[in-house]
CSV table of C-alpha atoms in Angstrom, one decimal:
chain,number,residue,atom,x,y,z
A,1,UNK,CA,116.6,98.2,78.8
A,2,UNK,CA,115.0,99.6,81.9
A,3,UNK,CA,116.4,98.5,85.3
A,4,UNK,CA,113.2,96.8,86.3
A,5,UNK,CA,113.2,94.8,83.0
A,6,UNK,CA,116.8,93.7,83.7
A,7,UNK,CA,115.9,92.7,87.1
A,8,UNK,CA,112.8,90.8,85.8
A,9,UNK,CA,115.0,88.9,83.3
A,10,UNK,CA,117.5,88.1,86.1
A,11,UNK,CA,115.0,86.9,88.8
A,12,UNK,CA,112.3,85.2,86.8
A,13,UNK,CA,114.1,81.9,86.3
A,14,UNK,CA,114.6,81.5,90.1
A,15,UNK,CA,111.2,82.4,91.1
A,16,UNK,CA,109.6,80.2,88.5
A,17,UNK,CA,111.9,77.2,89.4
A,18,UNK,CA,110.3,77.4,92.9
A,19,UNK,CA,106.8,77.0,91.3
A,20,UNK,CA,105.7,80.6,91.4
A,21,UNK,CA,104.8,83.1,88.7
A,22,UNK,CA,106.7,86.3,88.9
A,23,UNK,CA,103.8,88.6,88.4
A,24,UNK,CA,105.9,91.7,88.2
A,25,UNK,CA,108.2,93.8,90.0
A,26,UNK,CA,108.9,97.6,90.8
A,27,UNK,CA,112.3,99.2,91.3
A,28,UNK,CA,112.0,102.5,93.0
A,29,UNK,CA,115.3,104.3,93.0
A,30,UNK,CA,116.7,107.0,95.3
A,31,UNK,CA,117.3,107.3,98.9
A,32,UNK,CA,115.9,104.3,100.5
A,33,UNK,CA,115.5,102.3,97.2
A,34,UNK,CA,112.9,99.5,97.1
A,35,UNK,CA,112.8,96.3,94.9
A,36,UNK,CA,109.2,95.1,95.2
A,37,UNK,CA,108.4,91.7,93.8
A,38,UNK,CA,105.0,90.4,93.2
A,39,UNK,CA,104.7,86.5,93.1
A,40,UNK,CA,101.5,84.6,92.4
A,41,UNK,CA,100.5,80.8,92.4
A,42,UNK,CA,97.1,79.2,91.5
A,43,UNK,CA,96.7,78.1,95.2
A,44,UNK,CA,97.4,81.7,96.5
A,45,UNK,CA,100.4,83.1,98.2
A,46,UNK,CA,101.3,82.7,102.0
A,47,UNK,CA,103.7,84.6,104.2
A,48,UNK,CA,105.9,81.6,104.2
A,49,UNK,CA,105.9,81.6,100.2
A,50,UNK,CA,107.0,85.3,100.4
A,51,UNK,CA,109.8,84.4,102.9
A,52,UNK,CA,111.0,81.5,100.6
A,53,UNK,CA,111.2,83.7,97.5
A,54,UNK,CA,112.8,86.5,99.4
A,55,UNK,CA,115.6,84.1,100.7
A,56,UNK,CA,116.1,82.7,97.2
A,57,UNK,CA,116.0,86.0,95.4
A,58,UNK,CA,118.4,87.5,98.0
A,59,UNK,CA,121.0,85.0,97.2
A,60,UNK,CA,120.7,85.7,93.4
A,61,UNK,CA,121.0,89.4,94.1
A,62,UNK,CA,124.0,88.9,96.3
A,63,UNK,CA,125.9,86.9,93.7
A,64,UNK,CA,124.9,89.0,90.6
A,65,UNK,CA,124.9,92.4,92.5
A,66,UNK,CA,122.7,94.3,89.9
A,67,UNK,CA,121.8,97.0,92.3
A,68,UNK,CA,124.4,99.4,93.6
A,69,UNK,CA,123.9,100.8,97.0
A,70,UNK,CA,121.4,99.8,99.6
A,71,UNK,CA,117.9,98.9,98.9
A,72,UNK,CA,114.9,97.2,100.6
A,73,UNK,CA,113.7,93.9,99.1
A,74,UNK,CA,109.9,93.3,99.5
A,75,UNK,CA,108.2,90.1,98.3
A,76,UNK,CA,104.3,90.0,98.3
A,77,UNK,CA,101.2,88.7,96.5
A,78,UNK,CA,99.8,91.0,93.9
A,79,UNK,CA,96.5,91.1,95.9
A,80,UNK,CA,93.1,91.7,94.8
A,81,UNK,CA,94.0,95.2,93.4
A,82,UNK,CA,96.9,93.7,91.5
A,83,UNK,CA,99.1,95.8,89.5
A,84,UNK,CA,99.1,95.1,85.6
A,85,UNK,CA,102.6,94.9,84.2
A,86,UNK,CA,102.1,93.1,80.7
A,87,UNK,CA,99.8,93.1,77.7
A,88,UNK,CA,99.0,89.4,78.6
A,89,UNK,CA,97.9,90.6,82.2
A,90,UNK,CA,95.7,93.2,80.7
A,91,UNK,CA,94.1,90.6,78.5
A,92,UNK,CA,93.3,88.4,81.5
A,93,UNK,CA,91.1,91.2,83.0
A,94,UNK,CA,89.0,92.3,79.9
A,95,UNK,CA,85.7,93.2,81.4
A,96,UNK,CA,87.1,94.4,84.7
A,97,UNK,CA,87.8,97.9,85.8
A,98,UNK,CA,91.3,99.3,86.3
A,99,UNK,CA,92.7,102.5,87.9
A,100,UNK,CA,95.2,103.9,85.3
A,101,UNK,CA,97.9,106.4,85.4
A,102,UNK,CA,99.5,107.5,82.2
A,103,UNK,CA,103.0,109.0,81.5
A,104,UNK,CA,101.2,111.7,79.3
A,105,UNK,CA,97.5,112.6,78.8
A,106,UNK,CA,95.4,110.8,76.2
A,107,UNK,CA,92.2,112.7,75.3
A,108,UNK,CA,93.1,115.1,78.2
A,109,UNK,CA,93.2,112.3,80.6
A,110,UNK,CA,96.2,111.2,82.7
A,111,UNK,CA,94.4,109.4,85.8
A,112,UNK,CA,91.2,107.7,85.4
A,113,UNK,CA,89.2,104.5,86.3
A,114,UNK,CA,88.1,102.6,83.2
A,115,UNK,CA,86.7,99.2,82.0
A,116,UNK,CA,89.2,97.1,80.0
A,117,UNK,CA,87.3,96.4,76.8
A,118,UNK,CA,90.1,95.0,74.5
A,119,UNK,CA,93.8,94.6,74.0
A,120,UNK,CA,94.7,94.9,70.2
A,121,UNK,CA,98.4,94.8,69.4
A,122,UNK,CA,100.1,97.1,71.6
A,123,UNK,CA,97.0,99.2,72.3
A,124,UNK,CA,94.6,99.0,75.2
A,125,UNK,CA,90.9,100.0,74.5
A,126,UNK,CA,89.4,101.4,77.6
A,127,UNK,CA,86.0,102.7,78.3
A,128,UNK,CA,85.8,105.8,80.5
A,129,UNK,CA,82.5,107.6,81.1
A,130,UNK,CA,80.9,105.9,78.0
A,131,UNK,CA,83.8,106.9,75.7
A,132,UNK,CA,86.5,104.5,74.3
A,133,UNK,CA,90.0,105.5,74.8
A,134,UNK,CA,92.7,103.8,72.7
A,135,UNK,CA,95.9,104.0,74.9
A,136,UNK,CA,99.2,102.9,73.7
A,137,UNK,CA,100.5,100.3,76.3
A,138,UNK,CA,103.8,102.2,76.4
A,139,UNK,CA,102.1,105.2,77.8
A,140,UNK,CA,100.9,103.4,81.0
A,141,UNK,CA,102.9,104.4,84.0
A,142,UNK,CA,100.9,102.3,86.5
A,143,UNK,CA,97.5,100.3,86.5
A,144,UNK,CA,95.8,98.3,89.0
A,145,UNK,CA,92.8,96.1,88.9
A,146,UNK,CA,89.8,97.5,90.8
A,147,UNK,CA,88.4,94.7,93.0
A,148,UNK,CA,84.7,94.0,92.4
A,149,UNK,CA,82.6,92.7,95.5
A,150,UNK,CA,79.3,91.3,94.2
């Protein structure tokens, strides 16, 4: 299990007990490690919400001590260009565009902007330049929704 998945399992119950959705998290290791937590709520997220969750999560992290060494904890809203962490989140944004970075190229593409057309099993169906790419979800390194301003 990846460290980010372990942290998600550890922290989700605390965040959800406060009435928020743990949208996802990123754990960036190395010198100056960062644990970035994205929270969401149907009424939106305020700075006070982030501070409250940060305080709660800090307590859990202090007790459980899952991260050795120093790190910076960041809590924020996913924002309009929200990262996509799960298949369920991809499903929510069918018909929208996403910026996608893959671990390895699919059809000679590693970075691209695509329309999300379907989620079938563990595969994402994305339209790029009029062509459909079928991308295994496990190949996605990072993806963010592209905000639409109509």
